[in-house]
Amino acid sequence: MTLSTFRIGGELSVQRVGFGAMQLPTEPRPAREAAIAVARRAVELGVTLIDTAHLYGWGANEELLAEALHPYPDDLLIATKVGVAPPNPLHDAAICGRPDFLRDQVEQGLRRLRVERLELLQLHRIDPTVPLADQLGALRELQVAGKIGHIGLSEVTVAELEEARQIVDIASVQNRYNILDREHEAVLDACAPAGIAFLPWRPIHPAVSKATAEIAAVAAELGATAAQVSLAWLLHRSPVMLPIPGTGTIGHLEENVGAANLRLSDDQCRRLDRIHPR
């Protein structure tokens, strides 16, 4: 049976099906009220891992979560990300790993989320123009200062992960991965033996509802949806897998969280494993 919880960094215990907050609208009411209701319903359903980022609305998503959920339940982990500069009249949005920039975004995240410590802070992208040791060194300094609990990475290769682990302890990796897109299989396989949490973004491929007959067949056997089967397959794929499906509706949220209760047979797992990724 698939374990239902995982300890990020060896100490932050979370339910393995989390929630990605990126799709929550941050516009004025009534859209905002609906988004707040979705976030609160996620917690009611037992979700203990919520993923956000400075990039999502340039801080507006973090503020929305604080409005919806603060003061936070003791078991709730809100993970955020830094490292992308917002656009301005002269420049488009861009990856930025300058230490001063990262420090400023962390301070903004602390303020917007109304916390004194970001328990899981992920570098949204590695900046190829700044030495990795400088980028992670800045986050390590904030970690020593008590403003960051654990450090993670996003969209990295196996080589980048190995380099990063020579500089700081890496608690999580957030790469794109799902049953129809397994480009980062090697990164997942590198995380597993090290006990590094793997948070697949886009855990449900947009085309999965029209996907292979095999997914549809397994869904029919289980009385589930194709999306639920996709999430259940992720949970069975690796013990370090923590899917963070995102949605802006309570119906889809409840469907996604319900995937944690599906139990795939060995035969169903083998059939799904053989699906050729796109």
PDB file of C-alpha atoms in Angstrom:
ATOM      1  CA  MET A   1       0.000   0.000   0.000  1.00  0.00           C
ATOM      2  CA  THR A   2       1.256   3.452  -0.845  1.00  0.00           C
ATOM      3  CA  LEU A   3       2.246   5.502   2.184  1.00  0.00           C
ATOM      4  CA  SER A   4      -0.021   8.520   2.537  1.00  0.00           C
ATOM      5  CA  THR A   5       2.532  10.891   4.089  1.00  0.00           C
ATOM      6  CA  PHE A   6       6.102  12.005   3.465  1.00  0.00           C
ATOM      7  CA  ARG A   7       8.596  13.931   5.594  1.00  0.00           C
ATOM      8  CA  ILE A   8      10.177  16.718   3.544  1.00  0.00           C
ATOM      9  CA  GLY A   9      13.733  17.301   4.672  1.00  0.00           C
ATOM     10  CA  GLY A  10      13.198  14.468   7.125  1.00  0.00           C
ATOM     11  CA  GLU A  11      10.977  16.585   9.367  1.00  0.00           C
ATOM     12  CA  LEU A  12       8.090  18.352   7.570  1.00  0.00           C
ATOM     13  CA  SER A  13       5.355  15.709   7.469  1.00  0.00           C
ATOM     14  CA  VAL A  14       2.766  16.300   4.724  1.00  0.00           C
ATOM     15  CA  GLN A  15       0.000  14.406   2.979  1.00  0.00           C
ATOM     16  CA  ARG A  16       1.369  13.239  -0.352  1.00  0.00           C
ATOM     17  CA  VAL A  17      -1.356  14.839  -2.481  1.00  0.00           C
ATOM     18  CA  GLY A  18      -0.863  18.585  -2.141  1.00  0.00           C
ATOM     19  CA  PHE A  19      -2.423  21.598  -3.806  1.00  0.00           C
ATOM     20  CA  GLY A  20      -0.934  23.950  -6.374  1.00  0.00           C
ATOM     21  CA  ALA A  21      -2.313  27.452  -5.817  1.00  0.00           C
ATOM     22  CA  MET A  22      -1.172  28.964  -9.118  1.00  0.00           C
ATOM     23  CA  GLN A  23      -4.635  28.789 -10.727  1.00  0.00           C
ATOM     24  CA  LEU A  24      -6.417  30.632  -7.933  1.00  0.00           C
ATOM     25  CA  PRO A  25      -7.655  33.991  -9.249  1.00  0.00           C
ATOM     26  CA  THR A  26      -6.528  36.998  -7.249  1.00  0.00           C
ATOM     27  CA  GLU A  27      -8.870  39.533  -8.842  1.00  0.00           C
ATOM     28  CA  PRO A  28     -11.403  41.480  -6.755  1.00  0.00           C
ATOM     29  CA  ARG A  29     -14.559  39.782  -5.519  1.00  0.00           C
ATOM     30  CA  PRO A  30     -16.479  37.633  -6.378  1.00  0.00           C
ATOM     31  CA  ALA A  31     -13.607  35.737  -8.073  1.00  0.00           C
ATOM     32  CA  ARG A  32     -11.416  36.296  -5.024  1.00  0.00           C
ATOM     33  CA  GLU A  33     -14.082  34.959  -2.686  1.00  0.00           C
ATOM     34  CA  ALA A  34     -14.298  31.798  -4.777  1.00  0.00           C
ATOM     35  CA  ALA A  35     -10.508  31.386  -4.688  1.00  0.00           C
ATOM     36  CA  ILE A  36     -10.462  31.791  -0.907  1.00  0.00           C
ATOM     37  CA  ALA A  37     -13.183  29.143  -0.641  1.00  0.00           C
ATOM     38  CA  VAL A  38     -11.084  26.697  -2.689  1.00  0.00           C
ATOM     39  CA  ALA A  39      -7.999  27.241  -0.513  1.00  0.00           C
ATOM     40  CA  ARG A  40     -10.011  26.745   2.663  1.00  0.00           C
ATOM     41  CA  ARG A  41     -11.684  23.638   1.261  1.00  0.00           C
ATOM     42  CA  ALA A  42      -8.264  22.163   0.490  1.00  0.00           C
ATOM     43  CA  VAL A  43      -7.328  22.414   4.147  1.00  0.00           C
ATOM     44  CA  GLU A  44     -10.713  20.985   5.188  1.00  0.00           C
ATOM     45  CA  LEU A  45     -10.010  17.979   2.961  1.00  0.00           C
ATOM     46  CA  GLY A  46      -6.744  17.330   4.771  1.00  0.00           C
ATOM     47  CA  VAL A  47      -4.280  18.893   2.347  1.00  0.00           C
ATOM     48  CA  THR A  48      -1.144  19.868   4.277  1.00  0.00           C
ATOM     49  CA  LEU A  49       1.124  20.992   1.400  1.00  0.00           C
ATOM     50  CA  ILE A  50       0.274  24.075  -0.668  1.00  0.00           C
ATOM     51  CA  ASP A  51       2.583  25.323  -3.414  1.00  0.00           C
ATOM     52  CA  THR A  52       2.839  28.977  -4.407  1.00  0.00           C
ATOM     53  CA  ALA A  53       5.491  31.365  -5.742  1.00  0.00           C
ATOM     54  CA  HIS A  54       6.389  35.027  -5.987  1.00  0.00           C
ATOM     55  CA  LEU A  55       5.878  34.651  -9.740  1.00  0.00           C
ATOM     56  CA  TYR A  56       2.187  33.799  -9.298  1.00  0.00           C
ATOM     57  CA  GLY A  57       0.686  37.243  -9.546  1.00  0.00           C
ATOM     58  CA  TRP A  58       3.978  38.790  -8.391  1.00  0.00           C
ATOM     59  CA  GLY A  59       3.130  38.112  -4.782  1.00  0.00           C
ATOM     60  CA  ALA A  60      -0.657  38.329  -5.094  1.00  0.00           C
ATOM     61  CA  ASN A  61      -1.028  34.556  -4.794  1.00  0.00           C
ATOM     62  CA  GLU A  62       0.918  34.533  -1.523  1.00  0.00           C
ATOM     63  CA  GLU A  63      -1.269  37.356  -0.197  1.00  0.00           C
ATOM     64  CA  LEU A  64      -4.410  35.458  -1.198  1.00  0.00           C
ATOM     65  CA  LEU A  65      -3.318  32.365   0.724  1.00  0.00           C
ATOM     66  CA  ALA A  66      -2.561  34.462   3.786  1.00  0.00           C
ATOM     67  CA  GLU A  67      -5.990  36.089   3.580  1.00  0.00           C
ATOM     68  CA  ALA A  68      -7.652  32.689   3.249  1.00  0.00           C
ATOM     69  CA  LEU A  69      -5.710  30.627   5.758  1.00  0.00           C
ATOM     70  CA  HIS A  70      -3.793  32.760   8.263  1.00  0.00           C
ATOM     71  CA  PRO A  71      -3.360  31.943  11.106  1.00  0.00           C
ATOM     72  CA  TYR A  72      -2.234  28.663   9.582  1.00  0.00           C
ATOM     73  CA  PRO A  73      -2.980  25.219  11.011  1.00  0.00           C
ATOM     74  CA  ASP A  74       0.066  23.741  12.726  1.00  0.00           C
ATOM     75  CA  ASP A  75       0.362  20.943  10.166  1.00  0.00           C
ATOM     76  CA  LEU A  76       0.057  23.141   7.055  1.00  0.00           C
ATOM     77  CA  LEU A  77       3.164  23.720   4.933  1.00  0.00           C
ATOM     78  CA  ILE A  78       3.045  26.547   2.402  1.00  0.00           C
ATOM     79  CA  ALA A  79       6.006  26.249   0.056  1.00  0.00           C
ATOM     80  CA  THR A  80       6.938  29.246  -2.068  1.00  0.00           C
ATOM     81  CA  LYS A  81       9.521  30.043  -4.727  1.00  0.00           C
ATOM     82  CA  VAL A  82      11.776  32.975  -5.609  1.00  0.00           C
ATOM     83  CA  GLY A  83      14.098  33.857  -8.455  1.00  0.00           C
ATOM     84  CA  VAL A  84      12.030  35.449 -11.231  1.00  0.00           C
ATOM     85  CA  ALA A  85      12.028  39.222 -11.717  1.00  0.00           C
ATOM     86  CA  PRO A  86       8.739  40.867 -12.713  1.00  0.00           C
ATOM     87  CA  PRO A  87       8.472  42.781 -15.986  1.00  0.00           C
ATOM     88  CA  ASN A  88       8.882  46.531 -16.150  1.00  0.00           C
ATOM     89  CA  PRO A  89       8.619  49.084 -18.977  1.00  0.00           C
ATOM     90  CA  LEU A  90      12.142  48.244 -20.130  1.00  0.00           C
ATOM     91  CA  HIS A  91      12.380  44.481 -19.564  1.00  0.00           C
ATOM     92  CA  ASP A  92      10.323  41.325 -19.757  1.00  0.00           C
ATOM     93  CA  ALA A  93      10.040  39.004 -16.773  1.00  0.00           C
ATOM     94  CA  ALA A  94      13.320  37.141 -16.372  1.00  0.00           C
ATOM     95  CA  ILE A  95      15.149  34.630 -14.209  1.00  0.00           C
ATOM     96  CA  CYS A  96      17.224  36.469 -11.626  1.00  0.00           C
ATOM     97  CA  GLY A  97      19.492  34.759  -9.128  1.00  0.00           C
ATOM     98  CA  ARG A  98      21.436  37.733  -7.823  1.00  0.00           C
ATOM     99  CA  PRO A  99      21.883  37.277  -4.070  1.00  0.00           C
ATOM    100  CA  ASP A 100      20.446  40.713  -3.223  1.00  0.00           C
ATOM    101  CA  PHE A 101      17.405  40.030  -5.395  1.00  0.00           C
ATOM    102  CA  LEU A 102      16.791  36.623  -3.800  1.00  0.00           C
ATOM    103  CA  ARG A 103      17.092  38.093  -0.315  1.00  0.00           C
ATOM    104  CA  ASP A 104      14.552  40.780  -1.170  1.00  0.00           C
ATOM    105  CA  GLN A 105      12.046  38.275  -2.571  1.00  0.00           C
ATOM    106  CA  VAL A 106      12.390  36.120   0.537  1.00  0.00           C
ATOM    107  CA  GLU A 107      11.665  39.143   2.721  1.00  0.00           C
ATOM    108  CA  GLN A 108       8.630  39.934   0.575  1.00  0.00           C
ATOM    109  CA  GLY A 109       7.439  36.335   0.888  1.00  0.00           C
ATOM    110  CA  LEU A 110       7.742  36.446   4.661  1.00  0.00           C
ATOM    111  CA  ARG A 111       5.707  39.637   4.769  1.00  0.00           C
ATOM    112  CA  ARG A 112       3.022  38.508   2.323  1.00  0.00           C
ATOM    113  CA  LEU A 113       2.548  35.102   3.910  1.00  0.00           C
ATOM    114  CA  ARG A 114       2.652  36.701   7.393  1.00  0.00           C
ATOM    115  CA  VAL A 115       5.256  34.311   8.766  1.00  0.00           C
ATOM    116  CA  GLU A 116       8.678  34.641  10.351  1.00  0.00           C
ATOM    117  CA  ARG A 117      10.095  31.620   8.543  1.00  0.00           C
ATOM    118  CA  LEU A 118       9.497  30.027   5.144  1.00  0.00           C
ATOM    119  CA  GLU A 119       9.635  26.325   5.983  1.00  0.00           C
ATOM    120  CA  LEU A 120      10.249  25.318   2.345  1.00  0.00           C
ATOM    121  CA  LEU A 121      11.734  27.874  -0.060  1.00  0.00           C
ATOM    122  CA  GLN A 122      12.489  26.758  -3.608  1.00  0.00           C
ATOM    123  CA  LEU A 123      14.655  28.454  -6.208  1.00  0.00           C
ATOM    124  CA  HIS A 124      12.211  28.856  -9.093  1.00  0.00           C
ATOM    125  CA  ARG A 125      14.914  28.556 -11.722  1.00  0.00           C
ATOM    126  CA  ILE A 126      18.708  28.501 -11.656  1.00  0.00           C
ATOM    127  CA  ASP A 127      20.106  31.697 -13.152  1.00  0.00           C
ATOM    128  CA  PRO A 128      22.812  30.693 -15.657  1.00  0.00           C
ATOM    129  CA  THR A 129      24.440  34.134 -15.361  1.00  0.00           C
ATOM    130  CA  VAL A 130      25.120  33.868 -11.616  1.00  0.00           C
ATOM    131  CA  PRO A 131      27.338  31.196 -10.003  1.00  0.00           C
ATOM    132  CA  LEU A 132      25.137  28.582  -8.378  1.00  0.00           C
ATOM    133  CA  ALA A 133      27.212  28.853  -5.211  1.00  0.00           C
ATOM    134  CA  ASP A 134      26.242  32.531  -4.961  1.00  0.00           C
ATOM    135  CA  GLN A 135      22.544  31.832  -5.452  1.00  0.00           C
ATOM    136  CA  LEU A 136      22.367  28.988  -2.967  1.00  0.00           C
ATOM    137  CA  GLY A 137      24.824  30.720  -0.672  1.00  0.00           C
ATOM    138  CA  ALA A 138      22.388  33.596  -0.256  1.00  0.00           C
ATOM    139  CA  LEU A 139      19.594  31.174   0.608  1.00  0.00           C
ATOM    140  CA  ARG A 140      21.854  29.320   3.031  1.00  0.00           C
ATOM    141  CA  GLU A 141      22.629  32.599   4.833  1.00  0.00           C
ATOM    142  CA  LEU A 142      18.893  33.201   5.223  1.00  0.00           C
ATOM    143  CA  GLN A 143      18.534  29.635   6.441  1.00  0.00           C
ATOM    144  CA  VAL A 144      21.185  30.182   9.100  1.00  0.00           C
ATOM    145  CA  ALA A 145      19.399  33.399  10.072  1.00  0.00           C
ATOM    146  CA  GLY A 146      16.212  31.403  10.661  1.00  0.00           C
ATOM    147  CA  LYS A 147      14.212  32.885   7.802  1.00  0.00           C
ATOM    148  CA  ILE A 148      14.231  29.691   5.709  1.00  0.00           C
ATOM    149  CA  GLY A 149      13.706  26.170   6.970  1.00  0.00           C
ATOM    150  CA  HIS A 150      14.508  23.958   3.979  1.00  0.00           C
ATOM    151  CA  ILE A 151      15.790  24.753   0.480  1.00  0.00           C
ATOM    152  CA  GLY A 152      14.505  23.257  -2.759  1.00  0.00           C
ATOM    153  CA  LEU A 153      15.032  23.611  -6.502  1.00  0.00           C
ATOM    154  CA  SER A 154      12.796  23.769  -9.550  1.00  0.00           C
ATOM    155  CA  GLU A 155      13.356  22.652 -13.158  1.00  0.00           C
ATOM    156  CA  VAL A 156      16.838  21.203 -12.705  1.00  0.00           C
ATOM    157  CA  THR A 157      18.893  18.487 -14.339  1.00  0.00           C
ATOM    158  CA  VAL A 158      20.598  15.628 -12.532  1.00  0.00           C
ATOM    159  CA  ALA A 159      23.946  17.424 -12.882  1.00  0.00           C
ATOM    160  CA  GLU A 160      22.534  20.660 -11.443  1.00  0.00           C
ATOM    161  CA  LEU A 161      21.003  18.750  -8.544  1.00  0.00           C
ATOM    162  CA  GLU A 162      24.318  17.077  -7.787  1.00  0.00           C
ATOM    163  CA  GLU A 163      26.148  20.410  -7.920  1.00  0.00           C
ATOM    164  CA  ALA A 164      23.588  22.029  -5.642  1.00  0.00           C
ATOM    165  CA  ARG A 165      23.882  19.242  -3.081  1.00  0.00           C
ATOM    166  CA  GLN A 166      27.581  20.009  -2.753  1.00  0.00           C
ATOM    167  CA  ILE A 167      26.624  23.505  -1.579  1.00  0.00           C
ATOM    168  CA  VAL A 168      23.493  23.053   0.580  1.00  0.00           C
ATOM    169  CA  ASP A 169      21.119  20.322   1.684  1.00  0.00           C
ATOM    170  CA  ILE A 170      18.342  20.056  -0.914  1.00  0.00           C
ATOM    171  CA  ALA A 171      14.967  19.004   0.488  1.00  0.00           C
ATOM    172  CA  SER A 172      12.840  19.101  -2.665  1.00  0.00           C
ATOM    173  CA  VAL A 173      12.831  19.305  -6.444  1.00  0.00           C
ATOM    174  CA  GLN A 174       9.913  20.640  -8.478  1.00  0.00           C
ATOM    175  CA  ASN A 175      10.109  19.533 -12.117  1.00  0.00           C
ATOM    176  CA  ARG A 176       7.427  18.952 -14.746  1.00  0.00           C
ATOM    177  CA  TYR A 177       6.367  15.301 -14.714  1.00  0.00           C
ATOM    178  CA  ASN A 178       3.230  13.241 -15.358  1.00  0.00           C
ATOM    179  CA  ILE A 179       2.111   9.967 -16.864  1.00  0.00           C
ATOM    180  CA  LEU A 180       2.305  11.376 -20.409  1.00  0.00           C
ATOM    181  CA  ASP A 181       5.436  13.501 -19.914  1.00  0.00           C
ATOM    182  CA  ARG A 182       8.365  11.757 -18.237  1.00  0.00           C
ATOM    183  CA  GLU A 183      11.193  13.905 -19.532  1.00  0.00           C
ATOM    184  CA  HIS A 184      12.636  14.282 -16.036  1.00  0.00           C
ATOM    185  CA  GLU A 185      12.582  10.582 -15.148  1.00  0.00           C
ATOM    186  CA  ALA A 186      16.310  10.634 -14.363  1.00  0.00           C
ATOM    187  CA  VAL A 187      15.872  13.533 -11.934  1.00  0.00           C
ATOM    188  CA  LEU A 188      13.114  11.669 -10.119  1.00  0.00           C
ATOM    189  CA  ASP A 189      15.325   8.599  -9.929  1.00  0.00           C
ATOM    190  CA  ALA A 190      18.125  10.715  -8.449  1.00  0.00           C
ATOM    191  CA  CYS A 191      15.804  12.131  -5.787  1.00  0.00           C
ATOM    192  CA  ALA A 192      14.434   8.816  -4.542  1.00  0.00           C
ATOM    193  CA  PRO A 193      17.549   7.264  -2.943  1.00  0.00           C
ATOM    194  CA  ALA A 194      18.467  10.634  -1.408  1.00  0.00           C
ATOM    195  CA  GLY A 195      15.017  11.053   0.160  1.00  0.00           C
ATOM    196  CA  ILE A 196      14.477  14.314  -1.718  1.00  0.00           C
ATOM    197  CA  ALA A 197      10.813  15.196  -2.190  1.00  0.00           C
ATOM    198  CA  PHE A 198       9.798  15.369  -5.852  1.00  0.00           C
ATOM    199  CA  LEU A 199       6.927  17.799  -6.478  1.00  0.00           C
ATOM    200  CA  PRO A 200       5.800  17.304 -10.074  1.00  0.00           C
ATOM    201  CA  TRP A 201       4.261  20.422 -11.537  1.00  0.00           C
ATOM    202  CA  ARG A 202       1.577  19.805 -14.137  1.00  0.00           C
ATOM    203  CA  PRO A 203       0.998  16.363 -12.555  1.00  0.00           C
ATOM    204  CA  ILE A 204      -2.097  15.930 -14.715  1.00  0.00           C
ATOM    205  CA  HIS A 205      -1.306  16.296 -18.418  1.00  0.00           C
ATOM    206  CA  PRO A 206      -3.817  18.548 -20.226  1.00  0.00           C
ATOM    207  CA  ALA A 207      -4.490  15.756 -22.722  1.00  0.00           C
ATOM    208  CA  VAL A 208      -5.010  12.991 -20.178  1.00  0.00           C
ATOM    209  CA  SER A 209      -8.817  13.027 -20.464  1.00  0.00           C
ATOM    210  CA  LYS A 210      -8.405  12.174 -24.144  1.00  0.00           C
ATOM    211  CA  ALA A 211      -5.419   9.931 -23.571  1.00  0.00           C
ATOM    212  CA  THR A 212      -4.784   6.274 -24.182  1.00  0.00           C
ATOM    213  CA  ALA A 213      -7.345   3.536 -23.958  1.00  0.00           C
ATOM    214  CA  GLU A 214      -5.292   2.028 -21.134  1.00  0.00           C
ATOM    215  CA  ILE A 215      -5.864   5.000 -18.817  1.00  0.00           C
ATOM    216  CA  ALA A 216      -9.561   4.986 -19.686  1.00  0.00           C
ATOM    217  CA  ALA A 217      -9.756   1.248 -19.031  1.00  0.00           C
ATOM    218  CA  VAL A 218      -8.112   1.500 -15.606  1.00  0.00           C
ATOM    219  CA  ALA A 219     -10.344   4.445 -14.733  1.00  0.00           C
ATOM    220  CA  ALA A 220     -13.428   2.374 -15.629  1.00  0.00           C
ATOM    221  CA  GLU A 221     -12.165  -0.554 -13.539  1.00  0.00           C
ATOM    222  CA  LEU A 222     -11.756   1.705 -10.507  1.00  0.00           C
ATOM    223  CA  GLY A 223     -14.838   3.864 -11.025  1.00  0.00           C
ATOM    224  CA  ALA A 224     -12.515   6.875 -11.190  1.00  0.00           C
ATOM    225  CA  THR A 225     -11.578   9.606 -13.632  1.00  0.00           C
ATOM    226  CA  ALA A 226      -8.549   9.656 -15.908  1.00  0.00           C
ATOM    227  CA  ALA A 227      -7.123  12.513 -13.844  1.00  0.00           C
ATOM    228  CA  GLN A 228      -7.457  10.491 -10.648  1.00  0.00           C
ATOM    229  CA  VAL A 229      -5.747   7.512 -12.253  1.00  0.00           C
ATOM    230  CA  SER A 230      -2.910   9.789 -13.369  1.00  0.00           C
ATOM    231  CA  LEU A 231      -2.401  11.041  -9.812  1.00  0.00           C
ATOM    232  CA  ALA A 232      -2.654   7.552  -8.340  1.00  0.00           C
ATOM    233  CA  TRP A 233      -0.010   6.358 -10.795  1.00  0.00           C
ATOM    234  CA  LEU A 234       2.313   9.157  -9.655  1.00  0.00           C
ATOM    235  CA  LEU A 235       1.892   8.123  -6.015  1.00  0.00           C
ATOM    236  CA  HIS A 236       2.770   4.540  -6.917  1.00  0.00           C
ATOM    237  CA  ARG A 237       5.651   5.588  -9.167  1.00  0.00           C
ATOM    238  CA  SER A 238       7.916   6.682  -6.293  1.00  0.00           C
ATOM    239  CA  PRO A 239       7.675   7.069  -2.516  1.00  0.00           C
ATOM    240  CA  VAL A 240       9.168  10.582  -2.758  1.00  0.00           C
ATOM    241  CA  MET A 241       6.469  11.787  -5.180  1.00  0.00           C
ATOM    242  CA  LEU A 242       4.263  14.637  -3.896  1.00  0.00           C
ATOM    243  CA  PRO A 243       1.836  15.712  -6.658  1.00  0.00           C
ATOM    244  CA  ILE A 244       0.543  19.283  -6.374  1.00  0.00           C
ATOM    245  CA  PRO A 245      -2.435  19.432  -8.779  1.00  0.00           C
ATOM    246  CA  GLY A 246      -3.850  22.913  -9.157  1.00  0.00           C
ATOM    247  CA  THR A 247      -7.396  24.044  -9.797  1.00  0.00           C
ATOM    248  CA  GLY A 248      -9.685  26.990  -9.272  1.00  0.00           C
ATOM    249  CA  THR A 249     -12.818  24.959  -8.518  1.00  0.00           C
ATOM    250  CA  ILE A 250     -13.895  22.988  -5.476  1.00  0.00           C
ATOM    251  CA  GLY A 251     -15.217  20.146  -7.627  1.00  0.00           C
ATOM    252  CA  HIS A 252     -11.866  19.480  -9.276  1.00  0.00           C
ATOM    253  CA  LEU A 253     -10.095  19.941  -5.946  1.00  0.00           C
ATOM    254  CA  GLU A 254     -12.210  17.232  -4.333  1.00  0.00           C
ATOM    255  CA  GLU A 255     -11.637  14.966  -7.331  1.00  0.00           C
ATOM    256  CA  ASN A 256      -7.873  15.436  -7.109  1.00  0.00           C
ATOM    257  CA  VAL A 257      -7.652  14.863  -3.374  1.00  0.00           C
ATOM    258  CA  GLY A 258      -9.794  11.760  -3.757  1.00  0.00           C
ATOM    259  CA  ALA A 259      -7.088  10.200  -5.927  1.00  0.00           C
ATOM    260  CA  ALA A 260      -5.106   9.489  -2.757  1.00  0.00           C
ATOM    261  CA  ASN A 261      -7.662   6.804  -1.901  1.00  0.00           C
ATOM    262  CA  LEU A 262      -7.255   4.883  -5.171  1.00  0.00           C
ATOM    263  CA  ARG A 263      -5.291   1.652  -4.999  1.00  0.00           C
ATOM    264  CA  LEU A 264      -3.826   0.429  -8.259  1.00  0.00           C
ATOM    265  CA  SER A 265      -3.224  -3.295  -8.610  1.00  0.00           C
ATOM    266  CA  ASP A 266       0.162  -4.555  -9.740  1.00  0.00           C
ATOM    267  CA  ASP A 267      -1.354  -5.372 -13.125  1.00  0.00           C
ATOM    268  CA  GLN A 268      -2.840  -1.886 -13.488  1.00  0.00           C
ATOM    269  CA  CYS A 269       0.497  -0.304 -12.564  1.00  0.00           C
ATOM    270  CA  ARG A 270       2.308  -2.390 -15.178  1.00  0.00           C
ATOM    271  CA  ARG A 271      -0.204  -1.422 -17.842  1.00  0.00           C
ATOM    272  CA  LEU A 272       0.117   2.268 -17.015  1.00  0.00           C
ATOM    273  CA  ASP A 273       3.912   2.056 -16.845  1.00  0.00           C
ATOM    274  CA  ARG A 274       3.959   0.811 -20.436  1.00  0.00           C
ATOM    275  CA  ILE A 275       2.149   3.871 -21.787  1.00  0.00           C
ATOM    276  CA  HIS A 276       4.471   5.651 -24.187  1.00  0.00           C
ATOM    277  CA  PRO A 277       4.997   9.221 -22.909  1.00  0.00           C
ATOM    278  CA  ARG A 278       4.430  12.081 -25.334  1.00  0.00           C
TER     279      ARG A 278
END
